[in-house]
Tab-separated table of C-alpha atoms in Angstrom:
chain	number	residue	atom	x	y	z
L	1	MET	CA	-8.000	-146.810	154.035
L	2	GLN	CA	-8.489	-144.396	151.027
L	3	LYS	CA	-8.307	-140.304	151.846
L	4	ARG	CA	-11.939	-138.764	151.653
L	5	TYR	CA	-12.526	-135.667	150.309
L	6	LEU	CA	-15.461	-133.063	150.460
L	7	ALA	CA	-16.339	-131.850	147.216
L	8	LEU	CA	-18.499	-128.599	146.924
L	9	ASP	CA	-19.718	-127.532	143.913
L	10	LEU	CA	-21.526	-123.541	143.751
L	11	GLY	CA	-23.756	-123.820	140.781
L	12	SER	CA	-26.554	-121.661	139.274
L	13	THR	CA	-29.179	-124.025	140.497
L	14	TYR	CA	-27.659	-125.965	143.131
L	15	THR	CA	-25.169	-126.002	145.806
L	16	LYS	CA	-23.967	-129.498	146.179
L	17	CYS	CA	-21.755	-130.923	148.318
L	18	ALA	CA	-20.453	-134.863	148.235
L	19	LEU	CA	-18.466	-136.966	150.999
L	20	LEU	CA	-16.093	-138.930	148.233
L	21	ASP	CA	-13.050	-141.008	147.885
L	22	GLU	CA	-11.537	-142.223	144.488
L	23	ASN	CA	-13.837	-144.798	144.212
L	24	GLY	CA	-17.133	-142.914	144.565
L	25	VAL	CA	-19.598	-140.923	146.629
L	26	LEU	CA	-20.145	-141.909	149.873
L	27	LYS	CA	-23.195	-139.293	150.823
L	28	SER	CA	-24.392	-136.491	149.326
L	29	CYS	CA	-26.806	-132.967	150.090
L	30	GLN	CA	-27.639	-130.123	147.667
L	31	LYS	CA	-29.735	-126.942	148.498
L	32	ALA	CA	-31.350	-124.718	145.774
L	33	SER	CA	-28.838	-122.093	145.254
L	34	PRO	CA	-29.693	-118.900	146.965
L	35	PRO	CA	-32.125	-116.514	144.345
L	36	PRO	CA	-31.024	-113.458	142.609
L	37	ILE	CA	-32.072	-110.379	145.109
L	38	ASP	CA	-35.318	-108.575	144.026
L	39	GLY	CA	-34.635	-105.184	142.529
L	40	GLU	CA	-36.180	-102.691	139.604
L	41	ASP	CA	-33.494	-103.309	137.525
L	42	GLY	CA	-34.260	-106.199	135.378
L	43	ALA	CA	-30.725	-106.093	134.012
L	44	ARG	CA	-28.895	-107.083	137.348
L	45	TYR	CA	-28.263	-110.739	138.480
L	46	GLU	CA	-27.126	-110.110	141.851
L	47	ILE	CA	-26.856	-112.772	144.943
L	48	ASP	CA	-26.622	-111.729	148.740
L	49	VAL	CA	-22.563	-113.507	148.909
L	50	ASP	CA	-23.341	-113.982	152.862
L	51	GLU	CA	-26.127	-116.250	152.139
L	52	TYR	CA	-24.299	-118.362	149.615
L	53	MET	CA	-21.272	-118.325	151.824
L	54	ARG	CA	-23.411	-119.573	154.899
L	55	GLN	CA	-25.021	-122.186	152.831
L	56	ALA	CA	-21.927	-123.098	151.703
L	57	GLU	CA	-19.973	-123.523	155.122
L	58	GLU	CA	-23.263	-125.057	156.391
L	59	LEU	CA	-23.037	-128.063	153.925
L	60	LEU	CA	-19.129	-128.438	154.675
L	61	GLY	CA	-19.839	-128.896	158.146
L	62	GLN	CA	-22.459	-131.169	157.990
L	63	MET	CA	-20.799	-133.665	155.422
L	64	ARG	CA	-17.416	-134.064	156.491
L	65	ASP	CA	-16.534	-137.281	158.741
L	66	SER	CA	-12.923	-137.921	160.636
L	67	ASP	CA	-11.431	-139.255	158.100
L	68	THR	CA	-11.753	-136.179	155.589
L	69	VAL	CA	-8.364	-134.766	154.499
L	70	GLY	CA	-9.570	-131.642	151.985
L	71	VAL	CA	-11.930	-129.874	150.308
L	72	LEU	CA	-12.356	-129.558	146.754
L	73	ILE	CA	-14.366	-126.744	145.373
L	74	SER	CA	-15.825	-125.919	141.652
L	75	THR	CA	-17.926	-123.038	140.608
L	76	GLN	CA	-20.302	-121.334	137.932
L	77	MET	CA	-17.409	-119.088	136.118
L	78	HIS	CA	-17.223	-115.550	134.976
L	79	GLY	CA	-18.904	-113.648	138.070
L	80	PHE	CA	-17.270	-112.046	140.901
L	81	VAL	CA	-17.967	-110.295	144.007
L	82	LEU	CA	-15.848	-107.028	145.976
L	83	ALA	CA	-15.055	-107.258	149.582
L	84	ASP	CA	-12.686	-105.393	151.734
L	85	ALA	CA	-9.389	-106.407	153.367
L	86	LYS	CA	-11.417	-108.167	156.065
L	87	GLY	CA	-13.500	-110.054	153.653
L	88	ARG	CA	-16.734	-108.082	154.290
L	89	PRO	CA	-18.667	-107.868	150.920
L	90	LEU	CA	-18.656	-104.379	149.147
L	91	THR	CA	-21.080	-105.923	146.349
L	92	PRO	CA	-23.331	-108.917	146.269
L	93	TYR	CA	-21.787	-111.789	144.118
L	94	ILE	CA	-22.516	-110.513	140.659
L	95	SER	CA	-23.391	-113.708	138.562
L	96	TRP	CA	-22.624	-114.674	134.732
L	97	GLN	CA	-26.738	-114.076	134.316
L	98	ASP	CA	-26.264	-110.384	134.777
L	99	ARG	CA	-26.726	-108.315	131.782
L	100	VAL	CA	-25.490	-104.695	132.975
L	101	GLY	CA	-22.720	-105.447	130.492
L	102	GLU	CA	-24.603	-106.150	127.821
L	103	ARG	CA	-26.201	-102.534	127.390
L	104	ASN	CA	-22.756	-101.275	128.022
L	105	LEU	CA	-20.928	-103.414	125.364
L	106	PRO	CA	-20.437	-100.958	122.670
L	107	TRP	CA	-19.138	-98.296	125.239
L	108	ILE	CA	-17.025	-101.229	126.465
L	109	SER	CA	-15.413	-102.202	123.314
L	110	ALA	CA	-15.060	-98.571	122.113
L	111	ALA	CA	-13.022	-97.883	124.871
L	112	LEU	CA	-10.733	-101.057	125.431
L	113	GLY	CA	-10.839	-102.642	121.739
L	114	ARG	CA	-12.878	-105.831	120.760
L	115	GLU	CA	-9.394	-107.925	120.942
L	116	ALA	CA	-8.949	-106.997	124.761
L	117	THR	CA	-9.702	-109.934	126.383
L	118	ARG	CA	-7.871	-112.417	123.755
L	119	ALA	CA	-5.139	-113.083	126.478
L	120	ALA	CA	-7.979	-114.582	128.761
L	121	GLY	CA	-8.631	-116.992	125.935
L	122	VAL	CA	-12.394	-115.482	125.706
L	123	PRO	CA	-14.291	-112.834	123.359
L	124	LEU	CA	-15.121	-109.636	124.929
L	125	LYS	CA	-18.748	-110.212	125.784
L	126	ALA	CA	-21.365	-109.241	127.846
L	127	ASN	CA	-21.110	-111.876	130.886
L	128	LEU	CA	-17.560	-111.288	131.879
L	129	ALA	CA	-16.685	-110.150	135.269
L	130	LEU	CA	-14.618	-107.241	133.342
L	131	CYS	CA	-18.219	-105.973	131.544
L	132	ALA	CA	-20.564	-106.228	134.395
L	133	LEU	CA	-17.874	-104.399	136.566
L	134	LEU	CA	-16.952	-101.429	134.049
L	135	GLY	CA	-21.195	-101.492	133.269
L	136	ARG	CA	-21.693	-100.192	136.832
L	137	VAL	CA	-18.678	-98.089	136.815
L	138	ARG	CA	-20.138	-96.499	133.874
L	139	GLU	CA	-23.448	-96.539	135.723
L	140	GLY	CA	-22.394	-94.834	138.809
L	141	LEU	CA	-20.405	-97.369	140.736
L	142	ARG	CA	-17.878	-95.846	142.774
L	143	LEU	CA	-14.795	-98.162	143.547
L	144	PRO	CA	-13.541	-98.356	147.285
L	145	GLY	CA	-9.876	-97.747	147.780
L	146	ASN	CA	-9.810	-101.231	149.518
L	147	ALA	CA	-11.992	-103.439	147.081
L	148	TRP	CA	-10.604	-106.976	146.902
L	149	PHE	CA	-11.343	-108.983	143.768
L	150	HIS	CA	-12.914	-112.391	144.505
L	151	THR	CA	-14.299	-114.878	142.176
L	152	LEU	CA	-16.994	-116.833	143.640
L	153	GLY	CA	-15.127	-119.621	144.853
L	154	GLY	CA	-11.949	-117.838	145.340
L	155	TYR	CA	-14.076	-115.659	147.857
L	156	LEU	CA	-15.135	-118.950	149.782
L	157	ILE	CA	-11.894	-119.846	150.036
L	158	PHE	CA	-11.030	-116.571	151.690
L	159	ARG	CA	-13.918	-116.866	154.324
L	160	LEU	CA	-12.725	-120.825	155.062
L	161	THR	CA	-9.006	-119.745	155.117
L	162	GLY	CA	-7.987	-116.036	154.812
L	163	GLU	CA	-6.196	-116.821	151.514
L	164	HIS	CA	-6.435	-114.177	148.912
L	165	VAL	CA	-6.465	-117.231	145.869
L	166	CYS	CA	-8.082	-118.204	142.761
L	167	HIS	CA	-7.355	-120.645	140.007
L	168	MET	CA	-6.639	-119.590	136.739
L	169	THR	CA	-9.758	-121.648	135.495
L	170	ASN	CA	-11.691	-119.268	136.941
L	171	ALA	CA	-9.256	-116.096	136.866
L	172	ALA	CA	-9.750	-116.720	132.893
L	173	PRO	CA	-13.352	-116.407	132.211
L	174	THR	CA	-13.090	-112.884	134.203
L	175	GLY	CA	-11.663	-111.594	131.104
L	176	LEU	CA	-8.829	-109.865	133.260
L	177	ALA	CA	-6.292	-112.769	132.884
L	178	ASP	CA	-3.297	-113.478	130.748
L	179	VAL	CA	-3.778	-117.552	130.313
L	180	ARG	CA	-0.482	-118.204	128.736
L	181	ALA	CA	1.570	-115.810	130.955
L	182	GLY	CA	0.174	-117.812	134.236
L	183	GLY	CA	-0.967	-114.196	135.902
L	184	TRP	CA	-3.143	-111.097	135.522
L	185	ASN	CA	-3.495	-109.306	132.663
L	186	TRP	CA	-2.024	-105.703	133.744
L	187	THR	CA	-2.392	-103.919	130.329
L	188	LEU	CA	-5.838	-104.529	130.437
L	189	LEU	CA	-6.263	-103.649	133.919
L	190	ARG	CA	-4.722	-100.303	133.459
L	191	ALA	CA	-6.672	-99.543	130.421
L	192	ALA	CA	-9.785	-100.480	132.063
L	193	GLY	CA	-8.998	-98.567	135.170
L	194	LEU	CA	-9.227	-101.214	137.375
L	195	ASP	CA	-5.361	-101.538	138.769
L	196	GLY	CA	-6.152	-100.663	141.950
L	197	LEU	CA	-8.278	-103.634	142.804
L	198	ALA	CA	-6.548	-105.869	145.242
L	199	LEU	CA	-6.367	-109.086	142.973
L	200	PRO	CA	-5.902	-112.637	143.730
L	201	ARG	CA	-3.168	-114.805	143.333
L	202	ILE	CA	-3.668	-117.187	140.786
L	203	GLU	CA	-3.089	-121.123	141.201
L	204	SER	CA	-2.626	-123.552	137.986
L	205	ALA	CA	-2.332	-126.593	140.112
L	206	PRO	CA	-4.624	-128.240	142.286
L	207	VAL	CA	-2.533	-127.938	145.259
L	208	PRO	CA	-3.593	-126.802	149.117
L	209	VAL	CA	-3.666	-123.154	149.185
L	210	GLY	CA	-4.978	-123.086	152.936
L	211	TYR	CA	-6.406	-124.864	155.750
L	212	TRP	CA	-10.241	-124.705	157.081
L	213	GLN	CA	-10.796	-126.566	160.549
L	214	GLY	CA	-7.639	-129.079	159.751
L	215	LEU	CA	-8.699	-129.821	156.263
L	216	ALA	CA	-6.592	-128.824	153.105
L	217	VAL	CA	-8.312	-126.535	151.131
L	218	TYR	CA	-7.991	-126.552	147.301
L	219	PRO	CA	-8.185	-124.106	144.657
L	220	ASP	CA	-11.709	-123.006	143.117
L	221	LEU	CA	-12.209	-124.810	139.489
L	222	GLY	CA	-14.444	-123.721	136.673
L	223	ASP	CA	-17.491	-125.908	137.043
L	224	GLN	CA	-16.891	-126.545	132.622
L	225	GLN	CA	-13.596	-128.229	133.719
L	226	ALA	CA	-14.295	-129.863	136.855
L	227	CYS	CA	-17.219	-131.684	135.093
L	228	ALA	CA	-14.972	-132.380	132.189
L	229	LEU	CA	-12.216	-133.859	134.194
L	230	GLY	CA	-14.630	-136.617	134.850
L	231	ALA	CA	-14.485	-138.031	131.513
L	232	GLN	CA	-10.642	-138.702	131.709
L	233	PRO	CA	-10.335	-136.812	128.369
L	234	GLY	CA	-7.322	-137.242	126.413
L	235	GLU	CA	-5.946	-134.164	123.992
L	236	GLU	CA	-8.008	-134.231	121.070
L	237	ASP	CA	-10.107	-136.895	122.598
L	238	ALA	CA	-13.524	-136.484	123.662
L	239	LEU	CA	-15.990	-133.843	122.970
L	240	CYS	CA	-17.228	-133.086	126.531
L	241	VAL	CA	-20.891	-131.959	125.975
L	242	ALA	CA	-21.927	-130.447	128.796
L	243	MET	CA	-25.977	-129.580	129.165
L	244	GLY	CA	-26.382	-127.412	132.525
L	245	THR	CA	-28.377	-124.119	133.090
L	246	THR	CA	-26.787	-123.464	129.740
L	247	GLY	CA	-25.236	-125.885	127.058
L	248	LEU	CA	-21.344	-125.647	125.975
L	249	MET	CA	-18.724	-128.304	124.423
L	250	GLY	CA	-15.152	-128.786	124.816
L	251	ILE	CA	-12.042	-130.615	123.656
L	252	LEU	CA	-8.790	-130.750	124.621
L	253	THR	CA	-6.015	-129.268	122.997
L	254	ARG	CA	-2.015	-127.800	123.194
L	255	GLN	CA	-3.061	-125.337	120.444
L	256	TRP	CA	-4.117	-121.904	121.294
L	257	GLY	CA	-6.157	-121.429	118.270
L	258	GLN	CA	-7.960	-118.487	116.563
L	259	GLY	CA	-11.571	-119.168	115.783
L	260	GLU	CA	-14.946	-118.992	116.476
L	261	TYR	CA	-14.375	-120.650	120.212
L	262	GLU	CA	-12.495	-119.798	123.477
L	263	ASN	CA	-9.139	-121.097	124.728
L	264	ARG	CA	-10.230	-122.092	128.268
L	265	PRO	CA	-7.373	-122.720	130.283
L	266	TRP	CA	-7.081	-126.848	131.679
L	267	LEU	CA	-5.736	-127.964	134.631
L	268	SER	CA	-2.346	-128.411	133.101
L	269	PRO	CA	-0.529	-125.446	132.175
L	270	GLY	CA	0.097	-125.561	127.974
L	271	VAL	CA	-3.211	-127.698	127.536
L	272	TYR	CA	-6.568	-125.702	126.625
L	273	LEU	CA	-10.219	-126.682	126.566
L	274	ARG	CA	-11.292	-125.284	123.159
L	275	THR	CA	-14.646	-124.333	124.143
L	276	VAL	CA	-17.665	-122.975	122.340
L	277	SER	CA	-20.430	-121.973	124.820
L	278	ALA	CA	-24.120	-120.079	124.786
L	279	LEU	CA	-25.478	-123.371	123.478
L	280	PRO	CA	-28.756	-124.915	124.039
L	281	GLY	CA	-29.133	-126.101	127.707
L	282	GLY	CA	-31.587	-126.152	130.860
L	283	ARG	CA	-33.240	-123.072	130.168
L	284	ASP	CA	-33.895	-124.298	126.771
L	285	MET	CA	-35.508	-127.732	127.799
L	286	GLU	CA	-37.497	-125.599	130.720
L	287	ALA	CA	-38.842	-123.712	127.933
L	288	VAL	CA	-40.001	-126.755	126.031
L	289	LYS	CA	-41.360	-128.167	129.292
L	290	ARG	CA	-43.880	-124.891	129.379
L	291	PHE	CA	-45.137	-125.481	126.111
L	292	VAL	CA	-45.866	-129.272	126.537
L	293	GLN	CA	-46.961	-128.475	129.631
L	294	SER	CA	-49.656	-125.600	128.366
L	295	MET	CA	-50.458	-127.573	125.432
L	296	ALA	CA	-51.462	-130.726	127.343
L	297	ALA	CA	-53.467	-128.090	129.497
L	298	ALA	CA	-55.278	-126.797	126.550
L	299	VAL	CA	-56.590	-130.441	125.829
L	300	MET	CA	-57.099	-131.573	129.125
L	301	ARG	CA	-58.217	-128.396	131.018
L	302	GLN	CA	-55.581	-129.212	133.793
L	303	ALA	CA	-52.156	-128.763	133.365
L	304	PRO	CA	-49.895	-131.699	134.480
L	305	SER	CA	-47.362	-131.550	136.905
L	306	ASP	CA	-43.592	-130.806	136.373
L	307	ASP	CA	-42.673	-133.977	137.180
L	308	ALA	CA	-45.018	-135.495	134.671
L	309	VAL	CA	-43.781	-133.286	131.887
L	310	TRP	CA	-40.216	-134.111	132.703
L	311	ASP	CA	-40.886	-137.692	132.627
L	312	PHE	CA	-42.290	-137.380	129.401
L	313	LEU	CA	-39.727	-135.353	127.831
L	314	CYS	CA	-36.935	-137.804	128.675
L	315	ARG	CA	-38.908	-140.950	128.135
L	316	ILE	CA	-39.317	-140.311	124.640
L	317	PRO	CA	-38.500	-143.291	122.324
L	318	GLU	CA	-35.374	-142.678	120.720
L	319	GLY	CA	-35.688	-142.114	117.039
L	320	HIS	CA	-35.940	-139.420	113.967
L	321	PRO	CA	-39.005	-137.489	114.070
L	322	GLY	CA	-41.297	-138.142	110.682
L	323	GLU	CA	-38.493	-139.500	108.392
L	324	GLY	CA	-39.994	-138.384	104.982
L	325	GLN	CA	-42.293	-135.560	106.365
L	326	SER	CA	-42.544	-132.116	106.009
L	327	ALA	CA	-42.429	-129.917	108.911
L	328	TRP	CA	-46.101	-129.035	108.628
L	329	GLN	CA	-46.596	-132.442	108.864
L	330	ILE	CA	-44.646	-132.919	111.978
L	331	ALA	CA	-46.183	-129.985	113.431
L	332	ARG	CA	-49.402	-131.554	112.878
L	333	GLY	CA	-48.371	-134.704	114.455
L	334	THR	CA	-47.826	-136.122	118.258
L	335	PRO	CA	-46.526	-134.219	120.963
L	336	ALA	CA	-43.807	-136.559	121.039
L	337	GLN	CA	-42.749	-136.233	117.359
L	338	PHE	CA	-42.700	-132.428	118.034
L	339	VAL	CA	-40.322	-132.899	120.548
L	340	LEU	CA	-38.407	-134.792	118.685
L	341	ALA	CA	-38.357	-132.185	115.958
L	342	LEU	CA	-36.984	-129.491	118.472
L	343	TYR	CA	-34.634	-132.128	119.899
L	344	GLU	CA	-33.020	-132.490	116.392
L	345	GLU	CA	-33.102	-128.411	116.157
L	346	VAL	CA	-30.359	-128.421	119.025
L	347	ALA	CA	-28.800	-131.094	117.818
L	348	GLU	CA	-27.801	-129.448	114.491
L	349	LYS	CA	-26.511	-126.263	116.754
L	350	TYR	CA	-23.983	-128.792	118.356
L	351	GLU	CA	-23.095	-130.277	115.471
L	352	LYS	CA	-22.490	-126.742	113.682
L	353	ALA	CA	-20.050	-125.631	117.133
L	354	ALA	CA	-18.333	-128.907	116.811
L	355	ALA	CA	-17.242	-127.744	113.542
L	356	ARG	CA	-16.495	-124.505	114.032
L	357	MET	CA	-13.741	-126.097	116.318
L	358	GLY	CA	-11.720	-127.381	113.727
L	359	ILE	CA	-11.054	-130.797	115.579
L	360	GLN	CA	-12.497	-134.325	115.083
L	361	PRO	CA	-13.324	-136.042	118.318
L	362	ARG	CA	-13.010	-139.669	119.007
L	363	ARG	CA	-16.068	-140.267	121.134
L	364	LEU	CA	-18.258	-137.747	123.027
L	365	ALA	CA	-18.811	-137.498	127.202
L	366	PHE	CA	-21.964	-136.069	128.097
L	367	ILE	CA	-22.113	-134.138	131.061
L	368	GLY	CA	-24.763	-132.161	133.391
L	369	GLY	CA	-28.333	-133.376	134.212
L	370	VAL	CA	-30.196	-132.486	130.853
L	371	ALA	CA	-28.058	-134.730	128.810
L	372	ALA	CA	-27.661	-137.685	131.820
L	373	LYS	CA	-31.618	-137.818	131.797
L	374	ASN	CA	-32.818	-137.327	128.311
L	375	ALA	CA	-31.696	-140.473	126.129
L	376	ALA	CA	-33.580	-139.113	123.137
L	377	LEU	CA	-32.177	-135.808	123.009
L	378	ARG	CA	-28.573	-137.384	123.761
L	379	SER	CA	-29.526	-139.826	120.804
L	380	ALA	CA	-30.193	-136.877	118.495
L	381	ILE	CA	-27.016	-135.325	119.231
L	382	LEU	CA	-25.066	-138.646	118.550
L	383	ARG	CA	-26.377	-138.918	115.202
L	384	ARG	CA	-24.331	-135.898	114.241
L	385	PHE	CA	-21.274	-137.843	114.994
L	386	PRO	CA	-21.931	-141.261	113.646
L	387	ASP	CA	-19.644	-144.219	114.906
L	388	ARG	CA	-18.282	-142.448	117.885
L	389	PRO	CA	-18.423	-143.950	121.168
L	390	MET	CA	-20.123	-142.320	123.908
L	391	ASN	CA	-20.248	-142.139	128.223
L	392	VAL	CA	-22.504	-140.251	130.240
L	393	CYS	CA	-20.633	-138.880	133.241
L	394	GLU	CA	-22.163	-138.996	136.526
L	395	THR	CA	-22.283	-136.293	138.948
L	396	MET	CA	-19.230	-135.635	140.957
L	397	ASP	CA	-17.257	-138.062	138.769
L	398	GLY	CA	-14.436	-135.298	137.815
L	399	MET	CA	-13.907	-134.364	141.771
L	400	ARG	CA	-13.843	-138.350	142.437
L	401	ALA	CA	-11.080	-138.390	139.619
L	402	LEU	CA	-9.462	-135.338	140.856
L	403	ALA	CA	-9.410	-137.290	144.486
L	404	LYS	CA	-7.718	-140.148	142.790
L	405	ARG	CA	-4.951	-138.326	141.062
L	406	LEU	CA	-4.422	-136.561	144.437
L	407	ASN	CA	-4.205	-139.789	146.539
L	408	ASP	CA	-2.251	-141.003	143.804
L	409	GLY	CA	0.273	-138.112	144.048
L	410	GLY	CA	-0.318	-137.115	140.589
L	411	THR	CA	-1.732	-133.538	138.915
L	412	PRO	CA	-4.756	-133.881	136.350
């Protein structure tokens, strides 16, 4: 009998859990991710981490069976939580959607230098754990002397196994790692006054890091890398277009380049997922949905349901809007023409982002619910990459590919 694994994904919108083997998903379940804590400060995006962990452990317990051998974890990136040595949280989970770092970024940049996080493969940007933490320190947070730093997945691993560890794909987007050296960037940590934190051991290979109820627990993968694995990309091969809450694209390479992109670590040392982030994604489609909904309500005197509008947006016939028409003619046209014109704007952003990466892809792989459900949007993007084949990756394809590699005794 093939080995079975629990695959757990801690996402921004949903927490998903599936029981799978290398051939597919045997059963799955999802819950809405815990909402942010209400607060007076609109810049803060903090989540009760105990609630997040209870939800994750409940799903793991619910989905396992007697043939399960291991737990595979993927998570949203960039965030962090501080805890004490026993795992009791000292802060909520601070999400990548937090904006405290944004209002403190000029000060952080001046103090550390604009190139401070280059070794982590990411630019110095507001949503890094480094900036969210330093912003809070500047605004009055006093770091306890016993603070243990955790990525979201790393904290789950600690709660499950007692091991203080995280994968490099989640260490790098904190801004605090040195990817090519394979460890933490202690020069930056000392400059930032964060060298007193207890930091997790960094793993770069998919090997068991601990055990939970007899199951091997594997290190937490960044969600982009976990999803891209489902496309089975080769080097300088597939352009992995991921459209979840936000959009991003990546392509594998052995080159650590310098450009308007990030050098994100892959699951194999010396290979990088060259990435452009902050592209249109689910939040932008939600804005389109609200616009169409309000427009329909003005005409119909009754707003259509969310499901009806999503069905409309995803079932618009594929094609280019208003060939030969002016922008004003398109704006005066049907709602479908207007939406297709918006899809063209999205496609242009992805085309320009791909050009910045400096690698011509051989094929495209679409990842995430937005791209999987919306053929017209995929078509608009594909027209920017003529003669490239494409495939659409299903939910948990990456974890299934990882399970197969583990069963075969190999590494991704």
